[in-house]
Short mmCIF file of C-alpha atoms and ligand atoms in Angstrom, two decimals:
data_model
loop_
_atom_site.label_atom_id
_atom_site.label_comp_id
_atom_site.label_asym_id
_atom_site.label_seq_id
_atom_site.Cartn_x
_atom_site.Cartn_y
_atom_site.Cartn_z
CA UNK A 1 31.85 -12.46 -40.13
CA UNK A 2 28.45 -12.36 -41.76
CA UNK A 3 25.33 -13.13 -39.73
CA UNK A 4 21.87 -13.45 -41.28
CA UNK A 5 18.89 -12.84 -38.98
CA UNK A 6 20.98 -10.60 -36.73
CA UNK A 7 18.12 -8.26 -35.78
CA UNK A 8 16.77 -10.48 -32.98
CA UNK A 9 17.14 -13.66 -30.95
CA UNK A 10 20.08 -15.98 -31.49
CA UNK A 11 21.58 -13.88 -34.30
CA UNK A 12 21.55 -10.70 -32.20
CA UNK A 13 23.03 -12.50 -29.18
CA UNK A 14 25.77 -13.96 -31.38
CA UNK A 15 26.55 -10.53 -32.83
CA UNK A 16 26.93 -9.09 -29.32
CA UNK A 17 29.16 -11.98 -28.23
CA UNK A 18 31.38 -11.77 -31.32
CA UNK A 19 31.60 -7.98 -31.00
CA UNK A 20 32.94 -8.42 -27.44
CA UNK A 21 35.65 -10.64 -28.91
CA UNK A 22 36.68 -8.04 -31.46
CA UNK A 23 35.04 -9.46 -34.60
CA UNK A 24 34.12 -7.21 -37.51
CA UNK A 25 30.55 -8.01 -38.51
CA UNK A 26 28.18 -7.73 -41.41
CA UNK A 27 24.65 -7.91 -40.05
CA UNK A 28 21.74 -8.93 -42.29
CA UNK A 29 17.97 -8.99 -41.70
CA UNK A 30 14.83 -7.37 -43.13
CA UNK A 31 14.43 -4.83 -40.29
CA UNK A 32 17.24 -2.36 -40.95
CA UNK A 33 16.20 -0.16 -38.00
CA UNK A 34 16.81 -3.06 -35.59
CA UNK A 35 20.20 -3.78 -37.14
CA UNK A 36 21.20 -0.13 -36.91
CA UNK A 37 20.09 0.07 -33.26
CA UNK A 38 22.18 -3.04 -32.57
CA UNK A 39 25.21 -1.64 -34.37
CA UNK A 40 24.81 1.70 -32.55
CA UNK A 41 24.73 -0.10 -29.19
CA UNK A 42 28.05 -1.70 -30.18
CA UNK A 43 29.74 1.60 -31.09
CA UNK A 44 28.50 1.68 -34.72
CA UNK A 45 31.41 -0.56 -35.61
CA UNK A 46 29.55 -2.91 -37.94
CA UNK A 47 28.00 -3.01 -41.40
CA UNK A 48 24.19 -3.33 -41.61
CA UNK A 49 22.58 -4.68 -44.76
CA UNK A 50 18.80 -4.87 -45.30
CA UNK A 51 18.29 -8.35 -46.60
CA UNK A 52 15.42 -10.78 -47.12
CA UNK A 53 17.18 -14.14 -47.48
CA UNK A 54 14.21 -15.63 -49.32
CA UNK A 55 15.27 -13.36 -52.23
CA UNK A 56 18.40 -14.66 -54.01
CA UNK A 57 19.46 -11.15 -55.09
CA UNK A 58 19.46 -10.02 -51.42
CA UNK A 59 21.72 -12.93 -50.43
CA UNK A 60 24.18 -11.96 -53.16
CA UNK A 61 24.08 -8.30 -52.04
CA UNK A 62 24.80 -9.31 -48.44
CA UNK A 63 27.89 -11.30 -49.40
CA UNK A 64 29.07 -8.54 -51.76
CA UNK A 65 28.69 -5.99 -48.93
CA UNK A 66 31.02 -8.10 -46.79
CA UNK A 67 33.64 -8.25 -49.54
CA UNK A 68 33.34 -4.53 -50.27
CA UNK A 69 33.78 -3.73 -46.56
CA UNK A 70 36.39 -6.22 -45.39
CA UNK A 71 37.78 -8.05 -48.45
CA UNK A 72 37.15 -11.52 -46.97
CA UNK A 73 34.64 -13.60 -45.01
CA UNK A 74 35.96 -15.74 -42.17
CA UNK A 75 32.59 -17.11 -41.04
CA UNK A 76 29.16 -17.01 -42.66
CA UNK A 77 26.39 -17.72 -40.14
CA UNK A 78 23.13 -18.71 -41.86
CA UNK A 79 20.79 -18.09 -38.96
CA UNK A 80 17.73 -16.34 -40.42
CA UNK A 81 14.66 -18.53 -40.06
CA UNK A 82 11.15 -18.92 -38.72
CA UNK A 83 8.49 -21.53 -38.05
CA UNK A 84 4.73 -21.87 -38.35
CA UNK A 85 2.87 -24.30 -36.08
CA UNK A 86 0.30 -26.21 -38.13
CA UNK A 87 -1.00 -29.73 -38.47
CA UNK A 88 1.45 -31.09 -41.02
CA UNK A 89 -1.29 -32.32 -43.36
CA UNK A 90 -2.97 -28.90 -43.29
CA UNK A 91 0.07 -26.78 -44.12
CA UNK A 92 -0.72 -24.88 -47.31
CA UNK A 93 1.53 -24.69 -50.40
CA UNK A 94 2.19 -20.99 -49.72
CA UNK A 95 3.28 -21.76 -46.14
CA UNK A 96 5.50 -24.63 -47.27
CA UNK A 97 7.12 -22.45 -49.94
CA UNK A 98 7.67 -19.55 -47.60
CA UNK A 99 9.27 -21.78 -44.93
CA UNK A 100 11.60 -23.42 -47.44
CA UNK A 101 12.37 -20.10 -49.20
CA UNK A 102 13.65 -18.53 -45.99
CA UNK A 103 15.08 -21.48 -44.07
CA UNK A 104 16.62 -23.52 -46.90
CA UNK A 105 16.96 -21.32 -49.98
CA UNK A 106 18.14 -18.45 -47.75
CA UNK A 107 20.91 -20.78 -46.58
CA UNK A 108 21.89 -22.28 -49.93
CA UNK A 109 22.02 -18.90 -51.68
CA UNK A 110 24.24 -17.24 -49.07
CA UNK A 111 26.52 -20.29 -49.12
CA UNK A 112 26.62 -20.32 -52.95
CA UNK A 113 28.05 -16.80 -53.09
CA UNK A 114 30.22 -17.04 -49.97
CA UNK A 115 31.88 -20.36 -50.98
CA UNK A 116 33.33 -18.78 -54.14
CA UNK A 117 34.85 -15.98 -52.05
CA UNK A 118 36.18 -18.31 -49.33
CA UNK A 119 37.86 -20.63 -51.85
CA UNK A 120 40.02 -17.69 -53.02
CA UNK A 121 41.07 -16.60 -49.51
CA UNK A 122 44.33 -17.27 -47.69
CA UNK A 123 44.07 -19.72 -44.81
CA UNK A 124 43.78 -18.35 -41.28
CA UNK A 125 44.08 -20.77 -38.32
CA UNK A 126 43.96 -23.70 -40.74
CA UNK A 127 40.81 -22.69 -42.61
CA UNK A 128 40.03 -20.47 -45.56
CA UNK A 129 36.60 -19.90 -44.06
CA UNK A 130 33.69 -21.44 -42.18
CA UNK A 131 30.03 -21.90 -43.00
CA UNK A 132 27.83 -22.17 -39.91
CA UNK A 133 24.20 -23.16 -40.44
CA UNK A 134 21.67 -22.72 -37.63
CA UNK A 135 19.46 -25.77 -37.99
CA UNK A 136 17.68 -27.20 -34.91
CA UNK A 137 17.39 -30.27 -32.71
CA UNK A 138 14.22 -30.80 -34.79
CA UNK A 139 16.49 -31.70 -37.73
CA UNK A 140 16.76 -35.21 -36.27
CA UNK A 141 13.17 -35.63 -35.01
CA UNK A 142 10.10 -34.03 -36.56
CA UNK A 143 7.97 -32.16 -34.02
CA UNK A 144 4.19 -32.49 -34.08
CA UNK A 145 2.54 -29.27 -35.33
CA UNK A 146 5.92 -28.16 -36.68
CA UNK A 147 6.26 -30.84 -39.37
CA UNK A 148 7.19 -28.61 -42.30
CA UNK A 149 9.43 -26.40 -40.14
CA UNK A 150 11.21 -29.57 -38.95
CA UNK A 151 11.56 -30.64 -42.60
CA UNK A 152 13.35 -27.37 -43.43
CA UNK A 153 15.75 -27.94 -40.52
CA UNK A 154 16.42 -31.55 -41.60
CA UNK A 155 17.02 -30.24 -45.12
CA UNK A 156 19.59 -27.75 -43.80
CA UNK A 157 21.35 -30.56 -41.94
CA UNK A 158 21.65 -32.99 -44.85
CA UNK A 159 22.65 -30.16 -47.18
CA UNK A 160 25.41 -29.23 -44.71
CA UNK A 161 26.59 -32.85 -44.45
CA UNK A 162 27.15 -32.98 -48.21
CA UNK A 163 28.64 -29.48 -48.27
CA UNK A 164 31.12 -30.34 -45.50
CA UNK A 165 32.66 -33.16 -47.52
CA UNK A 166 32.69 -31.09 -50.72
CA UNK A 167 34.35 -28.06 -49.11
CA UNK A 168 36.85 -29.97 -46.95
CA UNK A 169 39.51 -30.14 -49.71
CA UNK A 170 39.26 -26.33 -49.95
CA UNK A 171 39.85 -26.07 -46.19
CA UNK A 172 36.43 -24.57 -45.55
CA UNK A 173 34.77 -25.80 -42.34
CA UNK A 174 31.03 -26.49 -42.20
CA UNK A 175 29.26 -26.49 -38.84
CA UNK A 176 25.58 -27.08 -38.11
CA UNK A 177 24.02 -25.73 -34.92
CA UNK A 178 21.16 -27.61 -33.24
CA UNK A 179 19.46 -25.57 -30.52
CA UNK A 180 16.55 -26.87 -28.47
CA UNK A 181 13.75 -24.46 -27.51
CA UNK A 182 15.39 -21.06 -27.01
CA UNK A 183 13.89 -17.90 -25.50
CA UNK A 184 13.65 -15.58 -28.52
CA UNK A 185 10.95 -13.96 -30.68
CA UNK A 186 10.49 -17.29 -32.50
CA UNK A 187 7.14 -18.07 -30.80
CA UNK A 188 5.84 -14.51 -31.30
CA UNK A 189 6.71 -14.61 -34.99
CA UNK A 190 5.03 -18.03 -35.32
CA UNK A 191 1.87 -16.58 -33.78
CA UNK A 192 2.02 -13.62 -36.17
CA UNK A 193 1.97 -16.23 -38.95
CA UNK A 194 -1.29 -17.57 -37.50
CA UNK A 195 -0.09 -20.25 -35.06
CA UNK A 196 -2.77 -20.66 -32.36
CA UNK A 197 -0.79 -22.25 -29.50
CA UNK A 198 2.36 -22.11 -27.40
CA UNK A 199 4.73 -25.03 -27.92
CA UNK A 200 4.45 -26.90 -24.58
CA UNK A 201 7.17 -28.50 -22.51
CA UNK A 202 9.77 -25.98 -23.70
CA UNK A 203 10.59 -24.77 -20.18
CA UNK A 204 11.93 -28.29 -19.40
CA UNK A 205 15.22 -27.53 -21.12
CA UNK A 206 14.74 -24.13 -22.66
CA UNK A 207 17.90 -22.10 -23.15
CA UNK A 208 18.62 -18.39 -23.53
CA UNK A 209 19.86 -16.92 -26.79
CA UNK A 210 23.04 -15.95 -24.92
CA UNK A 211 23.69 -19.58 -23.94
CA UNK A 212 23.28 -20.70 -27.55
CA UNK A 213 25.43 -17.82 -28.82
CA UNK A 214 28.17 -18.74 -26.32
CA UNK A 215 28.35 -22.30 -27.72
CA UNK A 216 28.30 -20.99 -31.28
CA UNK A 217 31.16 -18.62 -30.52
CA UNK A 218 33.22 -21.55 -29.30
CA UNK A 219 32.36 -23.50 -32.46
CA UNK A 220 33.59 -20.53 -34.49
CA UNK A 221 36.85 -20.39 -32.57
CA UNK A 222 37.31 -24.20 -32.75
CA UNK A 223 35.23 -25.41 -35.72
CA UNK A 224 33.28 -28.64 -35.05
CA UNK A 225 30.95 -30.53 -37.35
CA UNK A 226 27.88 -30.21 -35.15
CA UNK A 227 27.26 -27.80 -32.28
CA UNK A 228 24.58 -28.95 -29.81
CA UNK A 229 24.11 -26.12 -27.27
CA UNK A 230 22.09 -28.45 -24.99
CA UNK A 231 24.22 -31.58 -25.42
CA UNK A 232 21.98 -34.22 -23.66
CA UNK A 233 19.39 -33.90 -26.43
CA UNK A 234 21.96 -35.16 -28.94
CA UNK A 235 22.09 -38.50 -27.13
CA UNK A 236 18.31 -38.64 -26.67
CA UNK A 237 18.07 -38.32 -30.44
CA UNK A 238 20.39 -41.30 -30.90
CA UNK A 239 17.82 -43.29 -28.91
CA UNK A 240 15.09 -41.90 -31.13
CA UNK A 241 16.97 -43.07 -34.24
CA UNK A 242 17.38 -46.56 -32.77
CA UNK A 243 13.85 -46.77 -31.35
CA UNK A 244 11.47 -44.50 -33.31
CA UNK A 245 8.53 -45.88 -31.31
CA UNK A 246 10.06 -44.31 -28.19
CA UNK A 247 10.33 -40.96 -29.97
CA UNK A 248 6.72 -41.29 -31.13
CA UNK A 249 5.61 -41.93 -27.54
CA UNK A 250 7.34 -38.77 -26.26
CA UNK A 251 6.03 -36.68 -29.16
CA UNK A 252 2.47 -38.06 -28.78
CA UNK A 253 2.42 -36.73 -25.20
CA UNK A 254 3.47 -33.30 -26.46
CA UNK A 255 0.83 -33.41 -29.21
CA UNK A 256 -1.91 -34.32 -26.68
CA UNK A 257 -0.87 -31.33 -24.57
CA UNK A 258 -1.14 -28.98 -27.57
CA UNK A 259 -4.58 -30.37 -28.45
CA UNK A 260 -5.75 -29.93 -24.85
CA UNK A 261 -4.65 -26.28 -24.95
CA UNK A 262 -6.39 -25.73 -28.27
CA UNK A 263 -9.61 -27.22 -26.78
N1 NAP B 301 14.05 -20.22 -30.77
C1 NAP B 301 14.09 -21.54 -30.84
O1 NAP B 301 13.47 -22.24 -30.01
C2 NAP B 301 14.92 -22.21 -31.92
C3 NAP B 301 15.24 -23.57 -31.75
C4 NAP B 301 15.99 -24.21 -32.74
C5 NAP B 301 16.43 -23.52 -33.84
N2 NAP B 301 16.12 -22.19 -33.99
C6 NAP B 301 16.58 -21.50 -35.20
O2 NAP B 301 17.35 -20.37 -34.82
C7 NAP B 301 17.30 -19.39 -35.87
C8 NAP B 301 17.05 -18.03 -35.25
O3 NAP B 301 15.76 -18.03 -34.66
P1 NAP B 301 15.42 -17.22 -33.32
O4 NAP B 301 14.90 -18.19 -32.35
O5 NAP B 301 16.53 -16.33 -32.95
O6 NAP B 301 14.15 -16.39 -33.83
P2 NAP B 301 13.84 -14.82 -33.85
O7 NAP B 301 14.12 -14.21 -32.53
O8 NAP B 301 12.46 -14.71 -34.41
O9 NAP B 301 14.90 -14.25 -34.90
C9 NAP B 301 14.82 -14.61 -36.25
C10 NAP B 301 15.77 -13.75 -37.05
O10 NAP B 301 15.69 -14.16 -38.41
C11 NAP B 301 15.42 -13.03 -39.22
N3 NAP B 301 14.65 -13.41 -40.39
C12 NAP B 301 13.50 -14.09 -40.47
N4 NAP B 301 13.10 -14.22 -41.74
C13 NAP B 301 14.04 -13.58 -42.49
C14 NAP B 301 14.21 -13.36 -43.88
N5 NAP B 301 13.31 -13.79 -44.78
N6 NAP B 301 15.30 -12.68 -44.30
C15 NAP B 301 16.21 -12.23 -43.41
N7 NAP B 301 16.11 -12.40 -42.08
C16 NAP B 301 15.04 -13.07 -41.64
C17 NAP B 301 14.68 -12.05 -38.32
O11 NAP B 301 14.92 -10.71 -38.76
P3 NAP B 301 13.89 -9.79 -39.56
O12 NAP B 301 12.51 -10.12 -39.10
O13 NAP B 301 14.34 -8.40 -39.21
O14 NAP B 301 14.12 -10.10 -41.01
C18 NAP B 301 15.39 -12.28 -37.00
O15 NAP B 301 16.57 -11.50 -36.95
C19 NAP B 301 16.23 -19.87 -36.84
O16 NAP B 301 16.84 -20.44 -37.98
C20 NAP B 301 15.46 -20.93 -36.06
O17 NAP B 301 14.92 -21.91 -36.91
C21 NAP B 301 15.38 -21.53 -33.05
#
């Protein structure tokens, strides 16, 4: 199994969970030292590949490393990603490009190389392989101050919907994952990118990376189309789709809270 963004947060928690279940892993991220520490803590049993998914050649190298090491890929988890909190209308072209380069292009490039490999594999448990894409609950409702980030997550979702139908005849499963706020380094990284506030209201239904990884592990064992680690939000988002004014009302409260914090 290949996991991008395995050096921290959800990716690291997933790696630990899958290791416990006996999986052989290829771990990708930019910080090789973190990956090697992680692999060491799991008995040095896994392959670590320095990889910046915003660079197409790195995505290809990651997939090649998996083939060179294990000869097949059962599951590719496109998890690497980040966000920057900004007023949507003030997000600069460089910020927009960098968000899409990592969150969307990093996904499409890994999938492009992995799909070729998976199509040539023998079936195991009914599937030749599985593509799992870590999107977000924000894929179905743009969050104020995270407009462009939300757009990258929506883009991952609609890309996966098309991909799922295209890869079904080849017996390759496609699963999207839609976490709500999760306790990881996500907020710290956003602040390093210049974000000046904490996203409020997260503690209401914030989850741990281990909780999300547990649900993802189940969706790897029994592939589903969409994995919602905090399932009630899925139904709240159905309401949002039917009544966007209701969604706007909830989001406007969150936006007011951010503005109050910013002063
Ligand atoms: N935390 C949340 O509230 C939340 C909610 C919904 C969805 N998500 C999604 O969950 C995924 C994981 O986020 P997280 O919360 O676990 O954040 P995190 O703790 O900051 O971890 C992000 C991971 O992605 C890697 N990464 C970032 N940019 C990369 C790049 N260009 N190339 C390769 N790896 C890269 C980081 O590794 P390096 O820095 O070492 O490269 C790190 O391993 C993201 O796609 C995020 O959008 C998070």
